[in-house]
Tab-separated table of C-alpha atoms in Angstrom:
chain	number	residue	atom	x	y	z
S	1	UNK	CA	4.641	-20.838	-2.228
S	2	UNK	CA	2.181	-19.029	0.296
S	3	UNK	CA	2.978	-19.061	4.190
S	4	UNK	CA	3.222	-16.323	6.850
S	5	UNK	CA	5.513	-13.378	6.432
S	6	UNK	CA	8.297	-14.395	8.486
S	7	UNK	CA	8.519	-17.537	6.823
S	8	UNK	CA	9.959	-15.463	3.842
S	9	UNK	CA	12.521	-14.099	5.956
S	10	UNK	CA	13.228	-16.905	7.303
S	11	UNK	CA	14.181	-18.210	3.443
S	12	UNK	CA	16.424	-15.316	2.774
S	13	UNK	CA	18.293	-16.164	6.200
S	14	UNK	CA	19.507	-19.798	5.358
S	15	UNK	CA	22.736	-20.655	4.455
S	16	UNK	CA	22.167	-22.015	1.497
S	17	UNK	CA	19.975	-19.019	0.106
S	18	UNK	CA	23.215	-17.306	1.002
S	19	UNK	CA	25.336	-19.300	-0.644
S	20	UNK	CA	23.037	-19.342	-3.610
S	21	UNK	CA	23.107	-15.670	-3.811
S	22	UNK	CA	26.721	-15.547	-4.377
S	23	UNK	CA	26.694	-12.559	-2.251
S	24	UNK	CA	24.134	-10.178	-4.544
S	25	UNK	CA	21.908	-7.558	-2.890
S	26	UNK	CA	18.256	-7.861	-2.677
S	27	UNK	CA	16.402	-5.303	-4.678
S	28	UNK	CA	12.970	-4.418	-2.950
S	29	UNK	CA	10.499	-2.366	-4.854
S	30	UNK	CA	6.357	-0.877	-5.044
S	31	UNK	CA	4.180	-2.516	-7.278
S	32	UNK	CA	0.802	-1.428	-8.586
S	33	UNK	CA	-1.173	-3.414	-10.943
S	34	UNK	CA	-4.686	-2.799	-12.018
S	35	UNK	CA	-6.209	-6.008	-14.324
S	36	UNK	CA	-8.903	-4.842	-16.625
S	37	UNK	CA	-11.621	-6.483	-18.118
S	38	UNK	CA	-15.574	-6.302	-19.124
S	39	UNK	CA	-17.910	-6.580	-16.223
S	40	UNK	CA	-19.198	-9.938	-17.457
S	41	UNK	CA	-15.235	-11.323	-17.203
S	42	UNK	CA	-15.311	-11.304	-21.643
S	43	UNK	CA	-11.429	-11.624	-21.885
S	44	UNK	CA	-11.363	-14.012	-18.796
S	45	UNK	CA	-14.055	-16.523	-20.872
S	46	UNK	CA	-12.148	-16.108	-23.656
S	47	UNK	CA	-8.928	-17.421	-21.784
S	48	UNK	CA	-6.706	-13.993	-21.552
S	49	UNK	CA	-6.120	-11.689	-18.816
S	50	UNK	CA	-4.960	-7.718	-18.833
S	51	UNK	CA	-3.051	-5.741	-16.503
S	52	UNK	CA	-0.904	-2.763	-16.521
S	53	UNK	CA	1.486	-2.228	-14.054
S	54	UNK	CA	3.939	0.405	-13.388
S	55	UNK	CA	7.396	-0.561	-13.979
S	56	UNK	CA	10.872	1.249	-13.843
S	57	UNK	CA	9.031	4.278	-13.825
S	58	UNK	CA	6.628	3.815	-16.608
S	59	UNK	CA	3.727	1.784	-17.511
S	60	UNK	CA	3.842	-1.988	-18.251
S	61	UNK	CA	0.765	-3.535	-20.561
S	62	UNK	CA	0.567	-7.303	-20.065
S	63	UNK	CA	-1.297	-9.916	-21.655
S	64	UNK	CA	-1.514	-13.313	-20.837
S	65	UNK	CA	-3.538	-16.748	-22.371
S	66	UNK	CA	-4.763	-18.571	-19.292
S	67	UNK	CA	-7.272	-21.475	-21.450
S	68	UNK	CA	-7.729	-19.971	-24.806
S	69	UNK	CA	-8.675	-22.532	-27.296
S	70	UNK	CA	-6.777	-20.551	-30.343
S	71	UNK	CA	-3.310	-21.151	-28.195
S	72	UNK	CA	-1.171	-24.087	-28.217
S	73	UNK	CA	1.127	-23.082	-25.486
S	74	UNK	CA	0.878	-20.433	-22.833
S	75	UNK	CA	1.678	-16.585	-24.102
S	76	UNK	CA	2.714	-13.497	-22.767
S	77	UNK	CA	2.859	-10.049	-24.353
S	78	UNK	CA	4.246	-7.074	-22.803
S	79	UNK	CA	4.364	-3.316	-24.115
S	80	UNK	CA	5.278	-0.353	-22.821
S	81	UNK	CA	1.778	2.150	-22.730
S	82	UNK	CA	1.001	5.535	-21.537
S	83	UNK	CA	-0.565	5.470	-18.428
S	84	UNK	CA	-2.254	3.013	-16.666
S	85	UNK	CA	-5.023	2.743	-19.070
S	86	UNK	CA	-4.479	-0.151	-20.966
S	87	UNK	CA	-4.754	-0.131	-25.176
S	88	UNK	CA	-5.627	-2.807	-26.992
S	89	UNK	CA	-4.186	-1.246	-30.092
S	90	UNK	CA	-0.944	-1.319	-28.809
S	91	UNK	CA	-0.714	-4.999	-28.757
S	92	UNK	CA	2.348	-5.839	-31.144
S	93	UNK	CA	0.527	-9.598	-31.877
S	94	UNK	CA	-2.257	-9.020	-34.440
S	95	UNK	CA	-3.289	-12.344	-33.549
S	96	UNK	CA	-3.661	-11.765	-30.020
S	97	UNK	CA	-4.970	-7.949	-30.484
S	98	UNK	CA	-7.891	-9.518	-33.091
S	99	UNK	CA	-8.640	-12.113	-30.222
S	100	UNK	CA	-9.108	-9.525	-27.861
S	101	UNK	CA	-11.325	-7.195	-29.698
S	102	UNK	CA	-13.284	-10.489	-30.728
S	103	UNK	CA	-13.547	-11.198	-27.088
S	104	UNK	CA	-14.520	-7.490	-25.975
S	105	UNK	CA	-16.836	-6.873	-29.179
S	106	UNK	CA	-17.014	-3.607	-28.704
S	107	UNK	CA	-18.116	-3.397	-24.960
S	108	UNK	CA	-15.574	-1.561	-22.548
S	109	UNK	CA	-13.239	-2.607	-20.336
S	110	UNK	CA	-13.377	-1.341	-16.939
S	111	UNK	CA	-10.988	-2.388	-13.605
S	112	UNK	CA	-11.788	-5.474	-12.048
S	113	UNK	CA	-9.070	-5.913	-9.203
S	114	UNK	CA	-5.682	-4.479	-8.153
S	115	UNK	CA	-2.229	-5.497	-7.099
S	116	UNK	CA	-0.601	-3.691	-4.426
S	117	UNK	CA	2.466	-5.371	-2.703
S	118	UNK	CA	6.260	-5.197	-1.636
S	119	UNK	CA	8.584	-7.388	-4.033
S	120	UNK	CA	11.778	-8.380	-3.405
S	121	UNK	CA	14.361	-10.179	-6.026
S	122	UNK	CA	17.346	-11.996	-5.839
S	123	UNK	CA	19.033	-13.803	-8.686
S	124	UNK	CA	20.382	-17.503	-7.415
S	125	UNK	CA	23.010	-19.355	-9.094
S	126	UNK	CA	22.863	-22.692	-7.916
S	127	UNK	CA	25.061	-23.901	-10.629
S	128	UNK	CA	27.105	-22.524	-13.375
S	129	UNK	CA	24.680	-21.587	-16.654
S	130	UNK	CA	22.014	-22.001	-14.410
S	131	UNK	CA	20.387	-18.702	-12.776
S	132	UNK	CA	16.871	-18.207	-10.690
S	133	UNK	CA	15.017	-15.322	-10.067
S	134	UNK	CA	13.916	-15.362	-6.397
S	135	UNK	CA	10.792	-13.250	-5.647
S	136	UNK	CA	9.215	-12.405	-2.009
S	137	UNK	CA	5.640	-10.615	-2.502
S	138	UNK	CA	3.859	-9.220	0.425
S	139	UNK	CA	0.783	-7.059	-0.188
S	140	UNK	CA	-2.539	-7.474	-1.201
S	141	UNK	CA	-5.265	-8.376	-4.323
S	142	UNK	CA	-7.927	-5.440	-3.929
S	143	UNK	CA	-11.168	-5.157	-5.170
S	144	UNK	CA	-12.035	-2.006	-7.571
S	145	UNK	CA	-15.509	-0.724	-7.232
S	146	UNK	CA	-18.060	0.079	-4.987
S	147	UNK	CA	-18.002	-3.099	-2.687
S	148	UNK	CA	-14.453	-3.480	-1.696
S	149	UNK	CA	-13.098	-6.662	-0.413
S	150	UNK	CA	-9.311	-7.750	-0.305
S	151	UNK	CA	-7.112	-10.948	0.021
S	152	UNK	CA	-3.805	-10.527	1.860
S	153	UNK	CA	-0.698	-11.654	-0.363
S	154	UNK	CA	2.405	-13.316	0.796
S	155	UNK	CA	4.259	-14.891	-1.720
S	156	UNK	CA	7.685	-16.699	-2.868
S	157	UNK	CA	7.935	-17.327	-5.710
S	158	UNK	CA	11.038	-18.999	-7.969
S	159	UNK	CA	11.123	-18.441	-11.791
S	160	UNK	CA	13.872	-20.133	-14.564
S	161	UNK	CA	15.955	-17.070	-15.908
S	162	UNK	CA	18.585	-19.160	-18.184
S	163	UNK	CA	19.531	-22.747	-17.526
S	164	UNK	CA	18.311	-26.433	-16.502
S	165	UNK	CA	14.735	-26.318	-14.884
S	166	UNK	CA	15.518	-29.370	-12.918
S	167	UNK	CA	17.937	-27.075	-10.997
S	168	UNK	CA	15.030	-24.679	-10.342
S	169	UNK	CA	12.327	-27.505	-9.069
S	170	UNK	CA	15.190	-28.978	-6.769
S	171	UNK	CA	16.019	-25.384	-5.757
S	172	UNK	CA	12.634	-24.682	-4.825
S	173	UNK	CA	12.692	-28.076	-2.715
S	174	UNK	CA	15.404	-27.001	-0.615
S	175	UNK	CA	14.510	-23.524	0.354
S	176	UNK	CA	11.358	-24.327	1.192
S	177	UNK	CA	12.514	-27.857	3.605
S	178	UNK	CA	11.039	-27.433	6.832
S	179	UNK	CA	9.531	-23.813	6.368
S	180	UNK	CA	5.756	-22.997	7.025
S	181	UNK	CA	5.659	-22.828	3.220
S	182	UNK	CA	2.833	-24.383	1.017
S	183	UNK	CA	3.269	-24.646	-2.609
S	184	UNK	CA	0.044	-23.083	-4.712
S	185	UNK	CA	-0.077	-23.065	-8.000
S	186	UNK	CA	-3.622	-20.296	-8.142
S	187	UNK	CA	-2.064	-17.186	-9.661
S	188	UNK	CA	-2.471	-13.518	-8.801
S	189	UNK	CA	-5.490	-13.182	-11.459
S	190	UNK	CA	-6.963	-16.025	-10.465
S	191	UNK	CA	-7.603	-15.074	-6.800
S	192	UNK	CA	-8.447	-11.335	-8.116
S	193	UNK	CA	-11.120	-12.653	-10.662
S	194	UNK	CA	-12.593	-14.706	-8.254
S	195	UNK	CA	-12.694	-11.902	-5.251
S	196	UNK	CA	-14.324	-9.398	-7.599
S	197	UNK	CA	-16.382	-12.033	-8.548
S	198	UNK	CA	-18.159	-12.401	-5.233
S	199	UNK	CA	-17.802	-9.085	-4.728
S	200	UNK	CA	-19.691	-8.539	-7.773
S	201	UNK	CA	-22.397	-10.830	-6.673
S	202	UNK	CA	-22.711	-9.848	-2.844
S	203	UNK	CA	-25.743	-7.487	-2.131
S	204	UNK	CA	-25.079	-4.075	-1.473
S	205	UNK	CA	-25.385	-2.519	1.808
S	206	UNK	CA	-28.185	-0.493	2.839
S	207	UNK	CA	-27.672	2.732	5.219
């Protein structure tokens, strides 16, 4: 769900958020992601995206299939890397990592678009056996390059941790009645591909 930033507040001030929350704290946190690909978009064509992110005080490698034709069902892969580099060698799926190198043959990957924002969790039990991850994003989708342009990000978002996904849908429903809220379903990468896309294709400046 996207709306204006006090909307999300608004969210984490009803009763039955409160109720759902069975009194746990929020946990509020930095997040930087950088998603990598070739400058032509190879991995994106082929139907995966990259990012590392930092995480707990390391670095996060995810991949994800978005429309690959090889993939039934939707996957996602994460490993723990060095820095924020990412390595395609340290993909643990050799069916995945062999797509990927496919995809890249041999050209490099370089930054296409960044992730800065605020998160904030709460896990919601709206039943017993049944728990939700709650998740307020505020920041930003960045361009990386020499032509920067940006998209402002403010997010809530639910997500199924254990239990019955009707609980999560009807969840979602509820917090959401009467709030400023719009549900869209364009992901992070999505919005960043296309940004660096146009940025990619807008004329450069002259002095």
């Amino acid at each position: 769900f996207i709306g204006p930033e006090d909307a999300l507040a608004r969210v984490r001030q009803t009763p039955l958020f409160r109720r759902l929350a069975r009194g746990r704290q929020a946990q509020t946190h930095p997040l930087h992601a950088i998603y990598f690909d070739t400058k032509a978009f190879a991995l994106r064509e082929a139907g995966y995206v990259l990012r590392v992110r930092n995480e707990d005080g390391g670095f996060v490698q995810t991949v994800k299939s978005a429309n690959g034709p090889e993939l039934a069902t939707r996957v996602e892969i994460k490993v723990k890397v060095r820095s924020m580099a990412p390595d395609i060698d340290a993909i643990p799926d050799k069916k995945v990592r062999r797509a990927l190198k496919a995809a890249l043959n041999g050209v490099a990957l370089v930054p296409a678009f960044a992730v800065e924002m605020r998160r904030t969790t709460v896990l919601l039990t709206p039943k017993r056996g049944t728990t939700i991850e709650a998740a307020f994003d505020v920041g930003a989708v960045k361009t990386v390059g020499e032509k920067p342009a940006s998209l402002p990000l403010v997010e809530f978002e639910v997500e199924l941790v254990s239990g019955d996904a009707r609980e999560l849908v009807a969840c979602a429903q509820s917090l959401t009645a009467d709030l400023p809220l719009m549900l869209f379903l364009q992901s992070k990468a999505e919005r960043g591909f296309l940004l660096a896309a146009d940025a990619a294709e807008a004329p450069a400046s002259a002095e």
